[in-house]
Coordinates of N, CA and C in Angstrom, one line a residue:
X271 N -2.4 17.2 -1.1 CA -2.9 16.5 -2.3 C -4.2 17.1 -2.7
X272 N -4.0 16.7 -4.3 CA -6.0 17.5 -4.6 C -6.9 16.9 -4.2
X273 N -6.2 14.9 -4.5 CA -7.6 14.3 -4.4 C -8.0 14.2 -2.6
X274 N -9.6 13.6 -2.6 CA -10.1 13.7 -1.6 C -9.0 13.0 -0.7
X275 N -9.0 13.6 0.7 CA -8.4 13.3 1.8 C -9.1 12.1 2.5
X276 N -8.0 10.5 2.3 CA -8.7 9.4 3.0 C -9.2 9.3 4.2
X277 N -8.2 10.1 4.8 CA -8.0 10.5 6.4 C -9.3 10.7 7.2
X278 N -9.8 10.1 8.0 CA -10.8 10.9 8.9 C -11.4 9.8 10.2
X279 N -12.2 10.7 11.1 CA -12.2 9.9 12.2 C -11.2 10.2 13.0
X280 N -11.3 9.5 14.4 CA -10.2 9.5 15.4 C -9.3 8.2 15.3
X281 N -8.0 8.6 15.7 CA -7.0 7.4 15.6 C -7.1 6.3 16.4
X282 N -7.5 7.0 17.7 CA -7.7 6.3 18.4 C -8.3 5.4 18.6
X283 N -10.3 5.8 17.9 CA -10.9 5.0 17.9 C -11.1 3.8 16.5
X284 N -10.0 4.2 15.8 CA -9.5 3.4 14.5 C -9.3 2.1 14.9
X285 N -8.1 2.4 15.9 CA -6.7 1.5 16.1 C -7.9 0.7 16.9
X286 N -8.8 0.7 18.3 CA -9.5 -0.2 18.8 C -10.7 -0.8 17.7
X287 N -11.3 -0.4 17.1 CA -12.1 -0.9 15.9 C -11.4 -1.9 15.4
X288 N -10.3 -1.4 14.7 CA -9.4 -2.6 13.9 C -9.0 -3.8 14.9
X289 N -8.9 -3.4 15.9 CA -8.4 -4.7 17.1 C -9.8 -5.1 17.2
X290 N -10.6 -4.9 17.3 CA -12.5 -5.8 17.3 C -12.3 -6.6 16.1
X291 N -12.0 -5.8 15.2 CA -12.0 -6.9 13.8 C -10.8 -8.0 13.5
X292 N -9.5 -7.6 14.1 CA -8.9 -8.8 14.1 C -9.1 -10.2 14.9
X293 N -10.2 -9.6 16.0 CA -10.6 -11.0 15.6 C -11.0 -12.3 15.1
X294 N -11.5 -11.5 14.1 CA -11.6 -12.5 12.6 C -10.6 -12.6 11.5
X295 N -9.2 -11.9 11.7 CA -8.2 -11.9 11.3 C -6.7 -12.0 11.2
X296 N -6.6 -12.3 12.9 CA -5.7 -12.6 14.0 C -5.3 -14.0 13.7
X297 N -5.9 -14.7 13.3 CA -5.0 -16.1 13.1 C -4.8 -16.7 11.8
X298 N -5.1 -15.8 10.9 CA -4.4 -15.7 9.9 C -2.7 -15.1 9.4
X299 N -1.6 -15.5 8.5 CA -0.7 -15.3 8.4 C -0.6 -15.3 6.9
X300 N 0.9 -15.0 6.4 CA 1.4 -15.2 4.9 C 1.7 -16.8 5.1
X301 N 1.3 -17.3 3.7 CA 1.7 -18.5 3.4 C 3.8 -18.5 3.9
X302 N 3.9 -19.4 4.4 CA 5.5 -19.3 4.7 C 6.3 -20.8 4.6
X303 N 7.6 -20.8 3.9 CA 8.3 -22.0 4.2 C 8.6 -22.3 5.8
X304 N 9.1 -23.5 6.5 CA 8.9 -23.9 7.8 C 10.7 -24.0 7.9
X305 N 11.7 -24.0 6.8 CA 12.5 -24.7 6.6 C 13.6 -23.0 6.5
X306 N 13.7 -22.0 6.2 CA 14.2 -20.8 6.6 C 15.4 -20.6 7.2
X307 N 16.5 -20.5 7.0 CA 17.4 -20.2 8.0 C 17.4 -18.7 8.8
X308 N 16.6 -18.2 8.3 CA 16.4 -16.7 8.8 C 14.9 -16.2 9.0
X309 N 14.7 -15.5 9.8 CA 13.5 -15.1 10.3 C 12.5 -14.9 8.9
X310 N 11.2 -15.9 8.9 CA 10.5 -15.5 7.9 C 9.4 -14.1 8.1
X311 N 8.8 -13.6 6.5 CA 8.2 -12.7 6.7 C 6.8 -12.8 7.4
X312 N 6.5 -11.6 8.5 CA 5.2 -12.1 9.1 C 4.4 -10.5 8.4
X313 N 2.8 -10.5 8.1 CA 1.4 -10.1 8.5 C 0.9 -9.7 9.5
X314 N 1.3 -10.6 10.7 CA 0.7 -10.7 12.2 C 1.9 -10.4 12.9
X315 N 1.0 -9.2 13.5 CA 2.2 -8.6 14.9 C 2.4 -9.6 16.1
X316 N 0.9 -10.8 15.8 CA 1.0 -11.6 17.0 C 2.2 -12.8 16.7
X317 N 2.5 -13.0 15.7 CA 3.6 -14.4 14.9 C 4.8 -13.4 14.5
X318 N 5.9 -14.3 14.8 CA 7.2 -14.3 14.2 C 7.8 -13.2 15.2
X319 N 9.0 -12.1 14.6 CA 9.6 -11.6 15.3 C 9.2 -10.6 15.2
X320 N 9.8 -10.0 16.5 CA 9.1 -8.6 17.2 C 9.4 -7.4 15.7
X321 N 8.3 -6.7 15.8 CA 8.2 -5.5 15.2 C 9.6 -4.8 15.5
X322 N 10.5 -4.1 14.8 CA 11.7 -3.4 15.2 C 10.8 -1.7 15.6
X323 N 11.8 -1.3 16.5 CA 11.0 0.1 17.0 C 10.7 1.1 16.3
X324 N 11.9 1.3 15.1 CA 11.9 2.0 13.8 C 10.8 1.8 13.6
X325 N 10.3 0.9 13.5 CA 8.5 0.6 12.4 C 7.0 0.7 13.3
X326 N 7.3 1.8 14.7 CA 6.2 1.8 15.0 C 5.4 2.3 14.4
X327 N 5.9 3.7 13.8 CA 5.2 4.6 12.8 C 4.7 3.8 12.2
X328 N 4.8 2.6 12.0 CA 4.2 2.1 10.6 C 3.4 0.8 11.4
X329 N 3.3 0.7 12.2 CA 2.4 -0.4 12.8 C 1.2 -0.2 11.7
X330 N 0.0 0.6 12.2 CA -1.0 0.2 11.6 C -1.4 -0.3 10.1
X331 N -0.1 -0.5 9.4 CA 0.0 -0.5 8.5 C -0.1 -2.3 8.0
X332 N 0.9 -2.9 9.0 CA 1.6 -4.7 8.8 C 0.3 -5.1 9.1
X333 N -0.2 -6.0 7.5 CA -0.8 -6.6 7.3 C -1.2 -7.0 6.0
X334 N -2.4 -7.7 5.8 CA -2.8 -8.1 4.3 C -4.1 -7.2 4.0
X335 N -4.4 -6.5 3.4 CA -5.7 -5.9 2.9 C -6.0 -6.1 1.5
X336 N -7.4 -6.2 1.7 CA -8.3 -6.7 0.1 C -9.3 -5.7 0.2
X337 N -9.6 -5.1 -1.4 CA -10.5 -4.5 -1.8 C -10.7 -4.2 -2.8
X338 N -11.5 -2.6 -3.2 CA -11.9 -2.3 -4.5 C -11.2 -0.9 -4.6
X339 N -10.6 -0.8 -6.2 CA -10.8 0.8 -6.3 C -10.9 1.4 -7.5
X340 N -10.2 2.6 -8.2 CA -10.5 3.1 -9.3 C -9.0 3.7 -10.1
X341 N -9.5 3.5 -11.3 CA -8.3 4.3 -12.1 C -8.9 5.2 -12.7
X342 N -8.4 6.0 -12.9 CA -8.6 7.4 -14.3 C -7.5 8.4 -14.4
X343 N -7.7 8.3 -15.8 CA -6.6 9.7 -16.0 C -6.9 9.8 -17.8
X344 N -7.2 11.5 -18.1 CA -6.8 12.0 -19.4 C -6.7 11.0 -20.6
X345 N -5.5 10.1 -20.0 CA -5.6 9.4 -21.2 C -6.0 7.9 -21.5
X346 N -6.8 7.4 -20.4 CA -7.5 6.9 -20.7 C -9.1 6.5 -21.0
X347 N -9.5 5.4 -21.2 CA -11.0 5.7 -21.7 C -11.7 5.7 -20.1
X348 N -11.4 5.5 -18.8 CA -11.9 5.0 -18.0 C -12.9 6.1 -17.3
X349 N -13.2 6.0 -15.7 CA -12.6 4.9 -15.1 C -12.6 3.3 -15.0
X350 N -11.8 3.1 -14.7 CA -12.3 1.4 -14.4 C -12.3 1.2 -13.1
X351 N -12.8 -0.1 -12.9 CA -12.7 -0.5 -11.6 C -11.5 -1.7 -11.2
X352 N -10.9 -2.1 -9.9 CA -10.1 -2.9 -10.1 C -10.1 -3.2 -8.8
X353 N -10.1 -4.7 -8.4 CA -9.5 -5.0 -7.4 C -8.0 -5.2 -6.8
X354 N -7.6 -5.2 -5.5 CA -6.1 -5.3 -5.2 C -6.0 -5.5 -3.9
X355 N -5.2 -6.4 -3.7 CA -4.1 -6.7 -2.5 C -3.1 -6.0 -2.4
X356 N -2.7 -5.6 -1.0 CA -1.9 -4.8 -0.5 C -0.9 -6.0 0.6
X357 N -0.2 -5.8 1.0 CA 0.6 -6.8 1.5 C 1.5 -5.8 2.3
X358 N 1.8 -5.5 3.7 CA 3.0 -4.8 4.1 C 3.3 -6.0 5.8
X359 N 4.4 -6.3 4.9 CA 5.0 -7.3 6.1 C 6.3 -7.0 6.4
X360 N 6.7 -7.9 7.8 CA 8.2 -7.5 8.1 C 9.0 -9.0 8.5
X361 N 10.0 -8.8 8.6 CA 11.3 -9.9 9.4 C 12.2 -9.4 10.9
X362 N 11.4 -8.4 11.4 CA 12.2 -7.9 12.6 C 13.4 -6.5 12.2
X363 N 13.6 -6.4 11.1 CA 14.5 -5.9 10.8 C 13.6 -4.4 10.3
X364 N 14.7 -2.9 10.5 CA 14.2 -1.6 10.2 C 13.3 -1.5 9.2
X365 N 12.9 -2.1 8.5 CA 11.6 -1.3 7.4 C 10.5 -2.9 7.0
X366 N 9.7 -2.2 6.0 CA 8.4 -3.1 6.3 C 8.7 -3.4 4.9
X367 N 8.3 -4.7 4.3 CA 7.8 -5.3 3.0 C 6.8 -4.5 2.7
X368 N 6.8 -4.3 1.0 CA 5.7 -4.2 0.5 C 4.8 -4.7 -0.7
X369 N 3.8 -5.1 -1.1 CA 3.8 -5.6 -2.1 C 2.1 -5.4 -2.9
X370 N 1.8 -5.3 -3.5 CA 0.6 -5.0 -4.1 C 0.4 -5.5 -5.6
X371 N -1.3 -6.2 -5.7 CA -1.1 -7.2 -6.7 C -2.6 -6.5 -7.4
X372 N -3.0 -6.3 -8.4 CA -4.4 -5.8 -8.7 C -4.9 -6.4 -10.1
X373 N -6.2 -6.5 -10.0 CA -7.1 -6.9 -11.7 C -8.1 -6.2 -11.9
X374 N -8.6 -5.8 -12.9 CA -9.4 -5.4 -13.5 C -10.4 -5.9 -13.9
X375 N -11.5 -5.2 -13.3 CA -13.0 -5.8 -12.8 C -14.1 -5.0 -14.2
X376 N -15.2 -5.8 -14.5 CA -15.9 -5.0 -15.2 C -16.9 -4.4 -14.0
X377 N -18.0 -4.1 -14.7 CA -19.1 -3.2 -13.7 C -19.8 -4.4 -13.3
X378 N -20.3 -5.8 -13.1 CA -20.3 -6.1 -12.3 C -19.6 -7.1 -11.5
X379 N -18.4 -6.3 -11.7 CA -17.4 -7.2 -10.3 C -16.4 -8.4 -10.6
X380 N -16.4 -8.9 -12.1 CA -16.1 -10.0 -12.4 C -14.9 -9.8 -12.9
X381 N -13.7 -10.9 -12.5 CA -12.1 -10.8 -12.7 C -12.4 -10.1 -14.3
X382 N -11.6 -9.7 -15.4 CA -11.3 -9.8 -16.2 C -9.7 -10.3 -16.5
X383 N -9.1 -9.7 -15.9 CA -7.3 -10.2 -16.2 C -6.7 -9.3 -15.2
X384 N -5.3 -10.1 -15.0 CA -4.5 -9.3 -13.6 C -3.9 -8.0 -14.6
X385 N -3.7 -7.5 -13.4 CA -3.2 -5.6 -14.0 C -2.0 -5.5 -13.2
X386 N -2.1 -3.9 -12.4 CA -1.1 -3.5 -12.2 C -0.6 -4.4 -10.8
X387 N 1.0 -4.5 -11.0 CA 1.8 -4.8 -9.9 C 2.7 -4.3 -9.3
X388 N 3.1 -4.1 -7.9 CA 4.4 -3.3 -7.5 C 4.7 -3.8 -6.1
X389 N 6.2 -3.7 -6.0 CA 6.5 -4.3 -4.4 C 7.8 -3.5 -4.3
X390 N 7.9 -3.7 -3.3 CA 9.2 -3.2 -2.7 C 9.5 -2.7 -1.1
X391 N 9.8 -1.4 -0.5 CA 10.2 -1.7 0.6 C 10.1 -0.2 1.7
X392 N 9.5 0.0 2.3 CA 9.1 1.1 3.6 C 10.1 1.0 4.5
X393 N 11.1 2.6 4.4 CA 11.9 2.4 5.1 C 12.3 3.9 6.4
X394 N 11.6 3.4 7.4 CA 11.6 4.5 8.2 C 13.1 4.9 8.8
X395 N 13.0 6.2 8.9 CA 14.1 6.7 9.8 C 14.3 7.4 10.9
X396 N 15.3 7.9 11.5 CA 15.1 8.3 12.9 C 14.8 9.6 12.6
X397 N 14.4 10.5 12.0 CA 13.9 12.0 12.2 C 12.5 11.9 11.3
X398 N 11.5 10.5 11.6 CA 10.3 10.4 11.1 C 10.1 10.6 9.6
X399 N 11.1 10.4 8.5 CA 11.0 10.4 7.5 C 11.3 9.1 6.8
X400 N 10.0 8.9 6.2 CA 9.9 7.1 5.5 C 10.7 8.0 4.1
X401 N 11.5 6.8 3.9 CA 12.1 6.7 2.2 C 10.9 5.3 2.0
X402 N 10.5 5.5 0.7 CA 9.8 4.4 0.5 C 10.7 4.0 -1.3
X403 N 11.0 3.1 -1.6 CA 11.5 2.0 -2.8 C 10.1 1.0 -3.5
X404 N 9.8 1.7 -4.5 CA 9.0 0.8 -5.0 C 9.1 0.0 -6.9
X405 N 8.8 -0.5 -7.3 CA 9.6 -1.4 -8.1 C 8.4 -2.2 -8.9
X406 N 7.3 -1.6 -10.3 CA 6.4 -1.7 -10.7 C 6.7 -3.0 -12.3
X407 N 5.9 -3.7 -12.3 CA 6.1 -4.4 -13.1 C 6.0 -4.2 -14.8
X408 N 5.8 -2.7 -14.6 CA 5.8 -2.0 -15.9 C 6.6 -1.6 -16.1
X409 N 8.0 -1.3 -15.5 CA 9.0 -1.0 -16.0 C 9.5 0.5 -15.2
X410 N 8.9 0.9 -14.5 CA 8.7 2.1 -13.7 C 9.6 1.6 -11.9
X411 N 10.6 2.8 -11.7 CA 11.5 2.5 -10.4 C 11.4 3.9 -10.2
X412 N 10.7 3.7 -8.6 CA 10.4 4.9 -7.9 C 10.9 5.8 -6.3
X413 N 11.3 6.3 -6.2 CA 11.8 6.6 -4.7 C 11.1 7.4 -4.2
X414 N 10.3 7.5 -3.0 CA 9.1 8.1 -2.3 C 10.2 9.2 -1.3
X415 N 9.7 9.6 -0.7 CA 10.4 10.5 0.8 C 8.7 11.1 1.3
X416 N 8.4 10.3 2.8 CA 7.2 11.3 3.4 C 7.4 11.2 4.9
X417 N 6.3 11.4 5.2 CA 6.7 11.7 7.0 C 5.1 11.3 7.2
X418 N 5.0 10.5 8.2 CA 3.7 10.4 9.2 C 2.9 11.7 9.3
X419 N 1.1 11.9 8.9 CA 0.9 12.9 9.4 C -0.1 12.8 10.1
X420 N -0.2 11.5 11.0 CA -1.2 11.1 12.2 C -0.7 10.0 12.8
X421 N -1.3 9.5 13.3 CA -0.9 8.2 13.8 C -1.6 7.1 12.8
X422 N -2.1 7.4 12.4 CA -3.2 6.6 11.4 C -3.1 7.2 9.9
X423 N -2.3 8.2 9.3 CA -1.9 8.6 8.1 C -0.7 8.7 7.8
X424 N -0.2 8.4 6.5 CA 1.3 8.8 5.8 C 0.9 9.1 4.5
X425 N 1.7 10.4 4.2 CA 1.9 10.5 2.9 C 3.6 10.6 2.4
X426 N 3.3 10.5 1.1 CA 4.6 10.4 0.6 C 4.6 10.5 -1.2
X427 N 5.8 11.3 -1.2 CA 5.9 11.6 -2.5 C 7.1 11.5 -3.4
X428 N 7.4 11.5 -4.3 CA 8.4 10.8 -5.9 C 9.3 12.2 -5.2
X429 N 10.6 11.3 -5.6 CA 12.0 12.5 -5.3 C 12.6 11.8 -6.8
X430 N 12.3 10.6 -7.0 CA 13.0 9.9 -8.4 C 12.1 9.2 -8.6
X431 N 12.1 9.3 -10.4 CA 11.4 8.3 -11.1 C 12.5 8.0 -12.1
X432 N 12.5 6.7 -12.3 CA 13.3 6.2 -13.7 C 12.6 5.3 -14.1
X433 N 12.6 4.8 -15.3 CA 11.9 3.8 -16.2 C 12.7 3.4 -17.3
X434 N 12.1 2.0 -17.8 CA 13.0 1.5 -18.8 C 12.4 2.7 -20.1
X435 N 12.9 2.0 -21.5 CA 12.7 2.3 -22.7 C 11.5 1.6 -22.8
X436 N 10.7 0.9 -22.3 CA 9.6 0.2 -23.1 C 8.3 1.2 -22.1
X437 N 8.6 1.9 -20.8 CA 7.6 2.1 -19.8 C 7.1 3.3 -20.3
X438 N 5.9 3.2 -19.3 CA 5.4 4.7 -20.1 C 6.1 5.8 -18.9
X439 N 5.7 7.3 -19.7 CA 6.6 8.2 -19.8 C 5.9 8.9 -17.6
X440 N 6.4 8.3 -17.0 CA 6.2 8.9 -15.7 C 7.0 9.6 -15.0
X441 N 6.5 11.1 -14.2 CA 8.2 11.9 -13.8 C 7.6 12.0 -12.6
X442 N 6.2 11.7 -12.0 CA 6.0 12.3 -10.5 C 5.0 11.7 -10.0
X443 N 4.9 11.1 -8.5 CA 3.8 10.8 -7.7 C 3.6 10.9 -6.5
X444 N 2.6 11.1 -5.9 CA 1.9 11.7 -4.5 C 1.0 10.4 -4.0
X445 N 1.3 10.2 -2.9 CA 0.3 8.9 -2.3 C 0.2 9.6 -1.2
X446 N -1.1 9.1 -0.6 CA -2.0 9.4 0.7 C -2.7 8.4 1.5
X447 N -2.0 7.6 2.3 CA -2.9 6.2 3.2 C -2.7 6.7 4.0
X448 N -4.7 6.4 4.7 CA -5.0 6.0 6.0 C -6.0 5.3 5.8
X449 N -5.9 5.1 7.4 CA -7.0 4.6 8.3 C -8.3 5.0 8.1
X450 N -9.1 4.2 8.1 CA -11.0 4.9 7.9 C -12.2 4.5 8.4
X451 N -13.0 5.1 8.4 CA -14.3 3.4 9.0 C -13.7 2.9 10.1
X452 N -13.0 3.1 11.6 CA -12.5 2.5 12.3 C -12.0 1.0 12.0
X453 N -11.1 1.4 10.9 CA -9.5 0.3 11.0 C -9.5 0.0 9.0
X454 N -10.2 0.5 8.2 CA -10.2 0.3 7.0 C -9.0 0.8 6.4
X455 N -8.5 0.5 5.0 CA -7.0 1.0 4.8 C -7.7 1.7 3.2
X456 N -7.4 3.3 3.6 CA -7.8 4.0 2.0 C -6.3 4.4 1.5
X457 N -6.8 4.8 0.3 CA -5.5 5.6 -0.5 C -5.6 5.8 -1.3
X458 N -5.5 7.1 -2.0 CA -5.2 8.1 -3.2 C -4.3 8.2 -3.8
X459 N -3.7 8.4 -4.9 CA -2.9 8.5 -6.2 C -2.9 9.8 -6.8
X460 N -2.1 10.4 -6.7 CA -2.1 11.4 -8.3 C -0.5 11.0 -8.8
X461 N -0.7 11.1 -10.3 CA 0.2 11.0 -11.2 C 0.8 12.0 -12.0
X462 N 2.4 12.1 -12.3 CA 2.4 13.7 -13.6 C 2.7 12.4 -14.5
X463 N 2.5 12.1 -15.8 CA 2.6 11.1 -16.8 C 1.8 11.5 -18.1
X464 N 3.0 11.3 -19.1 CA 2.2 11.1 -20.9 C 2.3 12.8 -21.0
X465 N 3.3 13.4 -20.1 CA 3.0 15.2 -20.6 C 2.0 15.7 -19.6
X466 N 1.3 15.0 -19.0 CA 0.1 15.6 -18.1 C 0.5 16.2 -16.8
X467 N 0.0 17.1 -16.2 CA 0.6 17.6 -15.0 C -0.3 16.7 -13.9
X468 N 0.5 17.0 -12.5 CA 0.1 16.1 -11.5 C -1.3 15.8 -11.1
X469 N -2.4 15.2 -10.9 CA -3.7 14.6 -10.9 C -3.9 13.5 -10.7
X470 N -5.3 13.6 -9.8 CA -5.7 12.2 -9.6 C -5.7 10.7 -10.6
X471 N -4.8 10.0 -10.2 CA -4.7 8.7 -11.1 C -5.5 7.2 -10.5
X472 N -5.1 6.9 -9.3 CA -6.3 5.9 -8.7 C -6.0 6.2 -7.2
X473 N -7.5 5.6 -6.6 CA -7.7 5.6 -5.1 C -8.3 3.9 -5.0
X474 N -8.2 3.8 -3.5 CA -9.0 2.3 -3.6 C -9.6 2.0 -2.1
X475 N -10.2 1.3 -1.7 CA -10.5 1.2 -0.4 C -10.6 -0.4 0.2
X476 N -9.8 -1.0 1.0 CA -9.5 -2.5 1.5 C -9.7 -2.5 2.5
X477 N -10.1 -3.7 3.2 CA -10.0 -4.3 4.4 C -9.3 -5.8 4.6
X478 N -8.9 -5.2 6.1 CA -7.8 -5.9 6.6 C -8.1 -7.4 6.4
X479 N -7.4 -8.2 5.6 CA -7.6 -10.1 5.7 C -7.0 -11.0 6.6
X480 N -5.5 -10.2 6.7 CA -4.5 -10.7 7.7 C -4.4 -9.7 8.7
X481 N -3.8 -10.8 10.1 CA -3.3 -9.8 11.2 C -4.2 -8.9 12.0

């Protein structure tokens, strides 16, 4: 990818950092109904049902993260700033929830109105290649294919883009999350959209709330 590489640090000393800090975040969960006939979704590796083995790759990942980040691109006036929630939970079953919720902040910090949204679903396989399904409230349906490239990094990239008649015109995307600051969750964006070739579109940087 062009944009800056989130990646850095040792994994090792990530993964123990982040366990120092769950301590202040370990008994925390997702809001959940009690009434379920089936395994509800967990946050916390310590609540509900076991992590499936498929999704070790993806351990560092199950949880709630909050923070800040940035948008820009060509065609707009920005950058802006925005806050967002990240959400990757599971039910015991081969792949992980996902879901992400963001607003648009002025320069000093203050909500203005909710923005972008997207969820959908992390789905590892047995020769280390995540298919990732994500599903944008603009009208945009995306299919990822990446592979682990740390224990503390994944990237992944657009094999399909489709969109309705109202979305805007997007044919390609490259994502880059990791680990940072021993246990922080970063991530980079480039976009190809509007005729423009592939380029940085947003990055952001969160810490863990849940789990």
């Amino acid at each position: 990818m062009t944009a800056n590489d989130p990646v850095s640090g040792s994994g090792d000393a990530a993964i123990n950092a982040a366990e120092k800090r769950a301590e202040q975040t370990r008994h925390r969960n997702l809001p959940q109904f009690d009434d379920l006939p089936i395994p509800a979704d967990t946050s916390n590796l310590r609540e509900g049902p076991n992590l499936h083995d498929a999704c070790l790759a993806l351990l560092p990942l199950v949880g709630v993260w909050r923070g800040e980040g940035e948008v820009v691109y060509p065609t707009i006036e920005g950058p802006f700033k925005f806050g967002q929630q990240v959400t990757f939970a599971h039910d015991g079953r081969p792949f992980l929830f996902y879901e992400a919720r963001s607003w648009l902040l002025d320069e000093e910090g203050n909500v203005i109105r909710p923005a972008a949204r997207e969820t959908g679903f992390w789905r590892p396989q047995a020769d280390d290649t995540i298919e990732v399904l994500l599903t944008h409230s603009s009208g945009i349906l995306e299919l990822y294919y990446g592979t682990p490239r740390t224990q503390t990094s994944w990237e992944i990239g657009t094999d399909l883009v489709s969109r309705t008649a109202s979305a805007k015109d997007v044919t390609a995307a490259k994502r880059l999350y990791g680990l940072v600051n021993n246990g922080d969750l970063a991530y980079v964006e480039e976009r190809a959209m509007v005729g423009r070739p592939m380029q940085p579109h947003t990055s952001a940087y969160l810490q863990r709330i849940v789990g």
